[in-house]
Short mmCIF file of C-alpha atoms and ligand atoms in Angstrom, two decimals:
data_model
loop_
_atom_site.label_atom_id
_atom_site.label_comp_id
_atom_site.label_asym_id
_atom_site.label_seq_id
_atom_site.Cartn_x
_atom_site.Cartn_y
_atom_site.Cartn_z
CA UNK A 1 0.00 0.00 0.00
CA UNK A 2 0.86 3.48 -0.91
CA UNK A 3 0.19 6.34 1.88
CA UNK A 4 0.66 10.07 1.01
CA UNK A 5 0.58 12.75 3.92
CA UNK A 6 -0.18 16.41 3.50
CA UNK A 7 0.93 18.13 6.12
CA UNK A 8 2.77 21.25 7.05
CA UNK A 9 4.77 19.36 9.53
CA UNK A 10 6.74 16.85 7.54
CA UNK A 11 9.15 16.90 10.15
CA UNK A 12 6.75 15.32 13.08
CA UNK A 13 6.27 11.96 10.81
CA UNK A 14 9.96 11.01 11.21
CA UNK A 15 11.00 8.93 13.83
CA UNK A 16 7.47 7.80 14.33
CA UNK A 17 7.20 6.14 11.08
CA UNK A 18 10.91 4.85 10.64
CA UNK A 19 10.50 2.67 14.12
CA UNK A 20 9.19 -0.75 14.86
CA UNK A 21 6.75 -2.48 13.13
CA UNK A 22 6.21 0.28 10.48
CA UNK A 23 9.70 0.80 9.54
CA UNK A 24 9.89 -3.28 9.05
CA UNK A 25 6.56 -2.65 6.94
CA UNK A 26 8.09 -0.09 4.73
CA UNK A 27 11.99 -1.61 4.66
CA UNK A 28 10.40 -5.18 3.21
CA UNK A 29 8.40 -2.91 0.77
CA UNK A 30 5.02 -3.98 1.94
CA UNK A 31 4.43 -0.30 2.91
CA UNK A 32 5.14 2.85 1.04
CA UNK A 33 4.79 6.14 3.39
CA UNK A 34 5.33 9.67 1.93
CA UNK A 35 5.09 13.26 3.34
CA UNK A 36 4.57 15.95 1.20
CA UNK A 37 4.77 19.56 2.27
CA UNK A 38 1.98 21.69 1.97
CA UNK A 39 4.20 24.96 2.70
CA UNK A 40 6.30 24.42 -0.67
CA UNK A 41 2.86 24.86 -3.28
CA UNK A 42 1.81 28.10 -2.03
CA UNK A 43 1.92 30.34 -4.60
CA UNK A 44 2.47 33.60 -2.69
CA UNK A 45 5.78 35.23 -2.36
CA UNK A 46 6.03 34.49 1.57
CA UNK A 47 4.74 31.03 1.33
CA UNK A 48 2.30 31.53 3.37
CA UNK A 49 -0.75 28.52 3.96
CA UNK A 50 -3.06 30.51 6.13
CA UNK A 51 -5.31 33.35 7.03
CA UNK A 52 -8.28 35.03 8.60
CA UNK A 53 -11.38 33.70 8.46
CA UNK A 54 -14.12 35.55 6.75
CA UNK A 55 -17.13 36.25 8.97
CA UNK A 56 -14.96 37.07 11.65
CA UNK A 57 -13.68 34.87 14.80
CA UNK A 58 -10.56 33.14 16.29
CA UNK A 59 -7.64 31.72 15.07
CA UNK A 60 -6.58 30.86 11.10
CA UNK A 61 -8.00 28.88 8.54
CA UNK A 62 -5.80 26.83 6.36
CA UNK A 63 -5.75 28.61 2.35
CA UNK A 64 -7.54 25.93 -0.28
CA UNK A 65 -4.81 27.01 -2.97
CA UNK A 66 -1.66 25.57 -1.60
CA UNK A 67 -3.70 22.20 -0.28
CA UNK A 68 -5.37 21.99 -4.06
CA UNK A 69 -1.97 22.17 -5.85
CA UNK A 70 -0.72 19.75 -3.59
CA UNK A 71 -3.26 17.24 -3.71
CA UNK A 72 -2.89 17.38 -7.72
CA UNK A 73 0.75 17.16 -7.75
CA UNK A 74 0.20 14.10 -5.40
CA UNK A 75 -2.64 11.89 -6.80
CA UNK A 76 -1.22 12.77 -10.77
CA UNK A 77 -3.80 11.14 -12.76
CA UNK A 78 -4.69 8.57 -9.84
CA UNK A 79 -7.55 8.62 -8.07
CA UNK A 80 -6.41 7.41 -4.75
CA UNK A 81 -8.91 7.21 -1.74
CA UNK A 82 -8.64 10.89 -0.12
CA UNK A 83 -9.33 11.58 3.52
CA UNK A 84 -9.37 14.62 5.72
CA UNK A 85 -8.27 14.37 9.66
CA UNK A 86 -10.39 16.24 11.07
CA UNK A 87 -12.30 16.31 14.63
CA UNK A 88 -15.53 17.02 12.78
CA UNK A 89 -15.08 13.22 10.94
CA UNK A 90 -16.67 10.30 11.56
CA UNK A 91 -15.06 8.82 14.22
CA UNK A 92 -12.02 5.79 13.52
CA UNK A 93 -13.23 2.26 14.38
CA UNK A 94 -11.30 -0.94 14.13
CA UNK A 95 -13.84 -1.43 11.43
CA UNK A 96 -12.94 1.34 9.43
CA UNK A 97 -9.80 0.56 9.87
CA UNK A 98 -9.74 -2.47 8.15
CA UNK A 99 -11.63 -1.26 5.27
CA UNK A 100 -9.29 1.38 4.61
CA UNK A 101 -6.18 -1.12 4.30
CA UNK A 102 -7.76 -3.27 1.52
CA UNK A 103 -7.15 0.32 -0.54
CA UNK A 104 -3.96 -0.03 -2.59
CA UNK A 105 -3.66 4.01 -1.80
CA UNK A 106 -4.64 6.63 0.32
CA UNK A 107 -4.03 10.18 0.63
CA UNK A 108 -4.25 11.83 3.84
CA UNK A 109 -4.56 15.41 4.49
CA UNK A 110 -4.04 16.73 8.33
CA UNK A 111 -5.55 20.32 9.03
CA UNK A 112 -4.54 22.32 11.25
CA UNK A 113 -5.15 25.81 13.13
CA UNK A 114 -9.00 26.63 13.73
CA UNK A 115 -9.36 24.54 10.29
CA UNK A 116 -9.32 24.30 6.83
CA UNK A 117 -10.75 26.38 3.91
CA UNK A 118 -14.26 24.68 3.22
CA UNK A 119 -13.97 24.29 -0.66
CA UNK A 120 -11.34 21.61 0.46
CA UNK A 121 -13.94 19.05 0.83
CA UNK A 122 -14.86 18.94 -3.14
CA UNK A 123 -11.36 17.09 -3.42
CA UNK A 124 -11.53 15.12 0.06
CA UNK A 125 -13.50 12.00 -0.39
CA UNK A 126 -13.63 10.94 3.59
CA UNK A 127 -13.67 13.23 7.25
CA UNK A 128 -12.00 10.67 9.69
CA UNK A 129 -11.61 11.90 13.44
CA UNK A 130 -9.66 9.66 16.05
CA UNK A 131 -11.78 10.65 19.16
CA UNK A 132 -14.19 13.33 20.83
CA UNK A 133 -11.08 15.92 21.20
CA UNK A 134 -9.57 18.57 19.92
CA UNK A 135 -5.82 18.29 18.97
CA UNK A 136 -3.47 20.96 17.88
CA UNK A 137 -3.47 19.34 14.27
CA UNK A 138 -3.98 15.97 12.10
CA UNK A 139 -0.68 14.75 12.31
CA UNK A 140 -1.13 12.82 15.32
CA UNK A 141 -3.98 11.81 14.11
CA UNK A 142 -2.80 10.65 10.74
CA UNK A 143 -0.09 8.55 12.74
CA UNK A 144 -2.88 6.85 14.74
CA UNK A 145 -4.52 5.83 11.49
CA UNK A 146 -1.79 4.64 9.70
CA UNK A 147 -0.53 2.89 12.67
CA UNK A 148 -4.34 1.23 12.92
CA UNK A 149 -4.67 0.38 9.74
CA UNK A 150 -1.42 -1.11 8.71
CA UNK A 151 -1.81 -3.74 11.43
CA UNK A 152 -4.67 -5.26 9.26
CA UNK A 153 -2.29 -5.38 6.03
CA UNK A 154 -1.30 -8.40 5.18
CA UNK A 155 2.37 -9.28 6.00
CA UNK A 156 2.86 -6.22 8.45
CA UNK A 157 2.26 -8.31 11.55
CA UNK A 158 4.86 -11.14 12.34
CA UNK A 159 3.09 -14.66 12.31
CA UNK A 160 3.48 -14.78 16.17
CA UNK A 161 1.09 -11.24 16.21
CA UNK A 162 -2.56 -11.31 15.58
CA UNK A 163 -5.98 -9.33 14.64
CA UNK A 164 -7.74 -12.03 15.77
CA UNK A 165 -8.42 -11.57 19.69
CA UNK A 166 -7.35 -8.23 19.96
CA UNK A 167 -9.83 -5.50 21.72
CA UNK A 168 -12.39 -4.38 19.73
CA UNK A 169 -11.95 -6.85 16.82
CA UNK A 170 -15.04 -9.04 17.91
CA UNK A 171 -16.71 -6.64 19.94
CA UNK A 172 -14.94 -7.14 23.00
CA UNK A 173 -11.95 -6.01 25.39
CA UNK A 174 -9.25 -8.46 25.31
CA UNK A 175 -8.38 -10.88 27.67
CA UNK A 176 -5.87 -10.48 30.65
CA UNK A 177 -2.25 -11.57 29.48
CA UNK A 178 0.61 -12.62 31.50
CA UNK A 179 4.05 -13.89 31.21
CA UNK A 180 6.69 -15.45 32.94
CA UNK A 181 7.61 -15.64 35.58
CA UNK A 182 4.36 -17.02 36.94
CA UNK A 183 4.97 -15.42 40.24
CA UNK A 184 6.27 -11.91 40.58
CA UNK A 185 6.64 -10.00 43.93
CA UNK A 186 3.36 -12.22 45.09
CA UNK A 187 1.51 -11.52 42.36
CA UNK A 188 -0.18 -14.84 40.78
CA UNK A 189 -1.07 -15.68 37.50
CA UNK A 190 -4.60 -16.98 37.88
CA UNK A 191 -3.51 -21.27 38.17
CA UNK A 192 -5.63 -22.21 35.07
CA UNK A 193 -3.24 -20.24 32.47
CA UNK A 194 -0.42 -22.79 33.98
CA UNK A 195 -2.02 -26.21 33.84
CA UNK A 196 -2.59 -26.23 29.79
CA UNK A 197 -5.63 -27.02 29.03
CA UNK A 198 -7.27 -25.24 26.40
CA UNK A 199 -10.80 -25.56 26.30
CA UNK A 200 -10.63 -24.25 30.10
CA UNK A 201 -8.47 -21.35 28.97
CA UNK A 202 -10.61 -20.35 25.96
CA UNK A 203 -13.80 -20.24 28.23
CA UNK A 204 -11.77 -18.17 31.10
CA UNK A 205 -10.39 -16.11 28.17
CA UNK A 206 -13.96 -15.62 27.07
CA UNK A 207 -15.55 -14.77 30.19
CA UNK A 208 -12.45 -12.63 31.44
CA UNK A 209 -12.86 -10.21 28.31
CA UNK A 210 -16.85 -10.49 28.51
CA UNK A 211 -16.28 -9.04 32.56
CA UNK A 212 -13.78 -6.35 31.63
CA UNK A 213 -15.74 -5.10 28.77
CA UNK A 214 -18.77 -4.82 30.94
CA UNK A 215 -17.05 -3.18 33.95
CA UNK A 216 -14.70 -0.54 31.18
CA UNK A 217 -17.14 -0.32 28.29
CA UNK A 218 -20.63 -1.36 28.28
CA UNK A 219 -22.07 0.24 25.71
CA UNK A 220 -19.68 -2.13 23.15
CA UNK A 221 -21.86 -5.08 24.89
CA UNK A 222 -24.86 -3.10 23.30
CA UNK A 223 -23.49 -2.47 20.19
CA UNK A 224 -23.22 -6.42 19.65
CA UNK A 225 -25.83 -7.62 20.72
CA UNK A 226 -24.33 -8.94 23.96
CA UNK A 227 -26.28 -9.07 27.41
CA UNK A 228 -23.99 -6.85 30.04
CA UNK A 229 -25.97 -7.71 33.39
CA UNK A 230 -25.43 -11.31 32.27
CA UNK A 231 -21.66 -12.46 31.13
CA UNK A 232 -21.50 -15.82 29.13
CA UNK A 233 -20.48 -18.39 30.87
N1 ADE B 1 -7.48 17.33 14.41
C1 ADE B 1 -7.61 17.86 15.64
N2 ADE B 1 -8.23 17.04 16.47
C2 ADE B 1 -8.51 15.90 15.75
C3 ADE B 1 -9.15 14.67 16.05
N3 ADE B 1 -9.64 14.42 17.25
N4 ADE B 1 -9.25 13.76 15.07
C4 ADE B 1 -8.76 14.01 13.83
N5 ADE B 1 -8.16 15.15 13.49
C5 ADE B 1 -8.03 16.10 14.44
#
C-alpha cells in the first residue's frame, strides 16, 4: 500500500514512522509512506498557507490554494482514496480501519489551526476523526490511522502477532495476558493459564474479556448484541 501525507509538519512523521513495526513494513516494501509539504505549493511570495477567516472569529484557517496544488501534484492522474483528519469526521473504528487497508492508496490530508478552507472538501472524499477531542493538528492523528490500519495489512504483523483476539476486533476487550515468571513480587497468574488445558483457557479467556468489557465499556456489549448484566459463561 501506498500512503501520502499532507501536512505542514513533515518533520513530526519522522522517527514515528521509521520505528518498529512500520519501519519493518516499509523496509520489506510492503508499505510505502510519503510526506509531502503543503508549505512548498503556495503560490504567494512568503509562502504563506493561512489566514483570517471571513465572517470574523478566532484563530486561522488553512488557504484551499496551496492544499489543491498539492493534492494534484500528489494523486497525478490517480484517483487514490482521499481523507481529511479532522475532529468534525466520523469517528475511527477498528472497522474502518480495516476497510481502509484493503485500498492499494490513500491520501491523507491533516488540518490544522482553527481549520481548513471549506472548498477543500470537493477534493476530500472521507472526514475521519480519532476521538471526541480537539488536537493541535492531524498529524497525530494521521499517525494513529496509519498505525491502525497497517496492522490489518497483510504481511505487516509477524506470524506470532494477531488481529484475531485483539480488543475491539469481535466486539470485545481483550483478555488479561501474562508472562513469565508465573509469580512476581506475590503476584499470581490466575492457576488455570499454567495447567494447559485449552478448552478451560478459551472459556476463562472468554468470560475474562466479557467481565472487563462490561465493567470498562458497556455500551460495546450493546453495540453487539451482547447481554452486560449477564456475562457468558
Ligand atoms: N485534528 C484535531 N483534532 C482531531 C481529532 N480528534 N481527530 C482528527 N483530526 C483532528
Amino acid at each position: 500500500m501506498r500512503i501520502d501525507i499532507l501536512t505542514l509538519f513533515p518533520e513530526m512523521f519522522e522517527s514515528v514512522f521509521s520505528a518498529s513495526i512500520l519501519g519493518r513494513a516499509q523496509n520489506s516494501s510492503i508499505l510505502s509512506i510519503q510526506t509531502h509539504d503543503i508549505r512548498a505549493y503556495a503560490d504567494n511570495k512568503h509562502k504563506k498557507t493561512d489566514d483570517y477567516p471571513f465572517g470574523g472569529g478566532a484563530g486561522l484557517v488553512m488557504m484551499a490554494q496551496p492544499i489543491f496544488d498539492c493534492m494534484a501534484a500528489v494523486c497525478g492522474d490517480e484517483t487514490p482514496h482521499r481523507i481529511l483528519l479532522t475532529p468534525r469526521g466520523k469517528l475511527l473504528t477498528s472497522e474502518r480501519a480495516k476497510q481502509l487497508a484493503a485500498h492499494d492508496r490513500l491520501v491523507l490530508l491533516c488540518g490544522h489551526y482553527e481549520g481548513v478552507d471549506e472548498r477543500v472538501n470537493t477534493i476530500i472524499d472521507e472526514e475521519l476523526s480519532i476521538g471526541d477531542y480537539v488536537l493541535t493538528g492531524g498529524e497525530l492523528p494521521a499517525m494513529v490511522l496509519v498505525d491502525c490500519l497497517s496492522r490489518f495489512i497483510p504481511g505487516v504483523l509477524g506470524s506470532d502477532d494477531s488481529t484475531a483476539e485483539e480488543s475491539h476486533t469481535n466486539g470485545l476487550l481483550e483478555y488479561p495476558q501474562y508472562t513469565r515468571p508465573a509469580s512476581f513480587r506475590g503476584l499470581d497468574v490466575p492457576e488455570i493459564l499454567l495447567n494447559g488445558h485449552h478448552a478451560n483457557i478459551k472459556k476463562w479467556r472468554e468470560r475474562q474479556a466479557m467481565e472487563k468489557t462490561r465493567k470498562m465499556r458497556p455500551c460495546l456489549l450493546g453495540t453487539f448484541g451482547k447481554n452486560p448484566e449477564k456475562p457468558q459463561k
